[in-house]
PDB file of C-alpha atoms in Angstrom:
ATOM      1  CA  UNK A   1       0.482  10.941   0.619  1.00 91.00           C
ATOM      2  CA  UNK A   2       2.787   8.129   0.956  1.00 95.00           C
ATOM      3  CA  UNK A   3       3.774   5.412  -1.427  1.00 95.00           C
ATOM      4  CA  UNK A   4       4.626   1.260  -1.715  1.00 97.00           C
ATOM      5  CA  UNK A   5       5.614  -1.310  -4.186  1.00 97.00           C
ATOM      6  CA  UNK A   6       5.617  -4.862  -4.078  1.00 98.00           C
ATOM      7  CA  UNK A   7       8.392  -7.308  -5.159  1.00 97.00           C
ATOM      8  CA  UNK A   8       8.169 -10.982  -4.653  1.00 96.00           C
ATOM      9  CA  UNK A   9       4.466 -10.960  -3.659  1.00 93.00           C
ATOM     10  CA  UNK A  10       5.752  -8.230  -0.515  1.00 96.00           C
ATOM     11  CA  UNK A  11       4.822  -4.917   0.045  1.00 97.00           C
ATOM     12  CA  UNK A  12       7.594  -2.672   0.288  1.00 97.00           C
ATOM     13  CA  UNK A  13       7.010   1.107   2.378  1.00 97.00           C
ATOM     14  CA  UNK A  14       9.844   3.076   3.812  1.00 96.00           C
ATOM     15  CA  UNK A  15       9.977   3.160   7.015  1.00 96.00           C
ATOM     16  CA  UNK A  16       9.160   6.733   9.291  1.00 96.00           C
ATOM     17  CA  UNK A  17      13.045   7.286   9.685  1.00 96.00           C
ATOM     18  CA  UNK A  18      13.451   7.629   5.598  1.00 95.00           C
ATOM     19  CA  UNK A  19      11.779  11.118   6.545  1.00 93.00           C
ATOM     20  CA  UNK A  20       8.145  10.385   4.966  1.00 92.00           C
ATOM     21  CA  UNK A  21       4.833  11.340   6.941  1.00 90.00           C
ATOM     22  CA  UNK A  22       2.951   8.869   9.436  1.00 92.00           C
ATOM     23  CA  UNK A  23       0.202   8.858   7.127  1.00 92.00           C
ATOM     24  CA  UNK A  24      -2.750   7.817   8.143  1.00 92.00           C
ATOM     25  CA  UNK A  25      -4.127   5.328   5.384  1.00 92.00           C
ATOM     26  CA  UNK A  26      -0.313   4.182   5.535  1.00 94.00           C
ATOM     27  CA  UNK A  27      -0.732   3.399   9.070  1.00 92.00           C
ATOM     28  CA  UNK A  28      -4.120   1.288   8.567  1.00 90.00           C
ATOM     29  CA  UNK A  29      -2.310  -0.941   5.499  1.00 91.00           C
ATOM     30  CA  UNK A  30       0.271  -1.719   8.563  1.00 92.00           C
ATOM     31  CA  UNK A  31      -1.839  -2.607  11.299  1.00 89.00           C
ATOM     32  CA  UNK A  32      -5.310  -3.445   9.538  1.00 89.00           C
ATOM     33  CA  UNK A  33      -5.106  -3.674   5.973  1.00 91.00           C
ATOM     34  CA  UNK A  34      -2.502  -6.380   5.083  1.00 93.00           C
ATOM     35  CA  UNK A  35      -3.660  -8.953   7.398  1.00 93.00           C
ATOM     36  CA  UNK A  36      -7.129  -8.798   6.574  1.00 91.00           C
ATOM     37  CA  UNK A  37      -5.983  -9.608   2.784  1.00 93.00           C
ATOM     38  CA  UNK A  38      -3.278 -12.010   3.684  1.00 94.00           C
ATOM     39  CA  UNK A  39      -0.434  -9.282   2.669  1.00 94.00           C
ATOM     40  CA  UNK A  40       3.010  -9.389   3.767  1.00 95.00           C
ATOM     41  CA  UNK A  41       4.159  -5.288   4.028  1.00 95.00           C
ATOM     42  CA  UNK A  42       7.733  -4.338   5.163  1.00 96.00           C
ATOM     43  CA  UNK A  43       9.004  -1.342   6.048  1.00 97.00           C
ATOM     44  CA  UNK A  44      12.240  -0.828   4.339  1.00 97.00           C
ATOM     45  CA  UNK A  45      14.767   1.501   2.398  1.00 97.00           C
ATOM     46  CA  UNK A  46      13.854   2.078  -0.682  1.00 96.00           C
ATOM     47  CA  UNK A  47      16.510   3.885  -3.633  1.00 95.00           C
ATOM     48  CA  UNK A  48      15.205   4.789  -6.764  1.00 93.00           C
ATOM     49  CA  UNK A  49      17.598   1.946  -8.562  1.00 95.00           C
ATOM     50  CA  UNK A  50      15.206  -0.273  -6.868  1.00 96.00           C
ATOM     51  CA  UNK A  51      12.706   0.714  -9.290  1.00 95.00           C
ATOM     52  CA  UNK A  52      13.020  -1.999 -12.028  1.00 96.00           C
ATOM     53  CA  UNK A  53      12.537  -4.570  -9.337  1.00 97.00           C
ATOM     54  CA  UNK A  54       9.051  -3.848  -8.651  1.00 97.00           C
ATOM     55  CA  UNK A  55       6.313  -5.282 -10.168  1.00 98.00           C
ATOM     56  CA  UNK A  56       3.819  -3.234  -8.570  1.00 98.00           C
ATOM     57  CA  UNK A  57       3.558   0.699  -6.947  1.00 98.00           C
ATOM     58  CA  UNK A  58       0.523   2.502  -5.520  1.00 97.00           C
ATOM     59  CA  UNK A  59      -0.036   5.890  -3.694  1.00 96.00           C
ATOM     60  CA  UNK A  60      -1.554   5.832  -0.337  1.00 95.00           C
ATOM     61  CA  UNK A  61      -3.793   8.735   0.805  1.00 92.00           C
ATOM     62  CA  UNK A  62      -6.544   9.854   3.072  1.00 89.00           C
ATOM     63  CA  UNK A  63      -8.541  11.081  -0.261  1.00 91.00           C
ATOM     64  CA  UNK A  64      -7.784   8.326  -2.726  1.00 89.00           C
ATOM     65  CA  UNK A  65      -7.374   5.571  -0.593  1.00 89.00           C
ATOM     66  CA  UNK A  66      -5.199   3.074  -2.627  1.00 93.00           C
ATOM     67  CA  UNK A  67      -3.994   3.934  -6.010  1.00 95.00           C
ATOM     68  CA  UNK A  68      -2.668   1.973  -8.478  1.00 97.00           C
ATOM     69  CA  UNK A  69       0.979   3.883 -10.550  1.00 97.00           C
ATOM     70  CA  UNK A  70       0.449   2.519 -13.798  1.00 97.00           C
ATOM     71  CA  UNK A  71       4.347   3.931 -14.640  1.00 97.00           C
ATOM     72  CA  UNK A  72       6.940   6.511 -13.864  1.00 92.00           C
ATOM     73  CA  UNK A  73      10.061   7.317 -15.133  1.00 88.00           C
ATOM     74  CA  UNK A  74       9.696   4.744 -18.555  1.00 92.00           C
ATOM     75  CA  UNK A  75       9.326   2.115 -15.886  1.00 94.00           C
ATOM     76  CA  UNK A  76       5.255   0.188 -16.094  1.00 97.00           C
ATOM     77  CA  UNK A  77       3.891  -1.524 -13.195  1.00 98.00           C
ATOM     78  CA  UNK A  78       1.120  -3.987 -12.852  1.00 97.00           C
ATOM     79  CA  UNK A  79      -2.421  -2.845 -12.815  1.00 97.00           C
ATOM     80  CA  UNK A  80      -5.704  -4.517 -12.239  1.00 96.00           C
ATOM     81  CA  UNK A  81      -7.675  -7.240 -10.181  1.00 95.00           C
ATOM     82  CA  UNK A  82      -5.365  -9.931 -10.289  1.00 95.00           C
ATOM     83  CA  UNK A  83      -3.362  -7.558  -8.005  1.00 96.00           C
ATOM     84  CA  UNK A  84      -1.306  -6.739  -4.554  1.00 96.00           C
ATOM     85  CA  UNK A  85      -2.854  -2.968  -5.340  1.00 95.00           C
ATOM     86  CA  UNK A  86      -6.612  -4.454  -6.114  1.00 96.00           C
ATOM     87  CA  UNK A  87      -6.753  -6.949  -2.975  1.00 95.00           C
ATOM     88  CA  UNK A  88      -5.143  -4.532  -0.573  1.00 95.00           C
ATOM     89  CA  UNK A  89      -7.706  -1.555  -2.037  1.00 93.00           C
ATOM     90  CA  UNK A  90     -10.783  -4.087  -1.258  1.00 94.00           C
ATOM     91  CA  UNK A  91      -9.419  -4.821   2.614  1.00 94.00           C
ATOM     92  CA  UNK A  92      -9.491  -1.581   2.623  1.00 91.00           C
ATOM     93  CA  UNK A  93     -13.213  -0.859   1.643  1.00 91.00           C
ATOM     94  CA  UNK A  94     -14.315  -3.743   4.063  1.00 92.00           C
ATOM     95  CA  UNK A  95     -12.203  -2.242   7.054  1.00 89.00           C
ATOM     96  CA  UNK A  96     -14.020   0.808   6.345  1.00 86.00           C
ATOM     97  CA  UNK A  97     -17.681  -0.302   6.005  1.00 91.00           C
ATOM     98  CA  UNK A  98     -16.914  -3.028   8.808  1.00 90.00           C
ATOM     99  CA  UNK A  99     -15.624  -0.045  10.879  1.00 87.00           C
ATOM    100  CA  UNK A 100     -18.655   1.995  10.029  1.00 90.00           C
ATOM    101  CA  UNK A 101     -21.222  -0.578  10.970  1.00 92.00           C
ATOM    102  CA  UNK A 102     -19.216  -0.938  14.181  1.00 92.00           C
ATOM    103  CA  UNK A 103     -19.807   2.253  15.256  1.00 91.00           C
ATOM    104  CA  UNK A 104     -23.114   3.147  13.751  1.00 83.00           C
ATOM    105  CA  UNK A 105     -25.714   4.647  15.941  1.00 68.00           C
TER     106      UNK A 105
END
């Protein structure tokens, strides 16, 4: 499971060296994901003072896909369909059923 934020309309996700995992839905919201929903995502340090500055977090994961953090640590984020989160999550779907019809037999 990995995580991201978004401040100033970017995604934010540390970057491999920070010592997270190469996850895999991660790595398709890099190469796939973002562009297909017109997405800017940056790898970059991320402290947890940076916090406050983001108006928006979600998990990534093989299992859940894209989830939206609602809060953490007294700190609320932005949740719903007017969202980084929602638009990314729906790329997402479409890669996947676009992928599927691809490769159907």
């Amino acid at each position: 499971m990995n995580i991201a934020f978004v401040r100033d309309g970017e995604v934010l996700t540390p970057p491999l060296s920070a010592g997270i995992l190469a996850g895999v839905t991660r790595g398709f919201l890099l190469r796939e994901v973002a562009a297909r929903a017109s997405v800017v995502v940056r790898e970059t340090p991320l402290r947890p003072e940076d916090l406050p500055g983001f108006s928006e977090a979600f998990l990534l994961s093989t299992t859940k896909d894209l989830t939206p953090i609602a809060s953490t640590d007294g700190l609320g984020f932005r949740v719903g369909a007017d969202t980084h989160t929602a638009r990314l999550n729906q790329a997402f779907g479409e890669f996947g059923r676009d992928y599927a019809a691809a490769h159907a037999e």
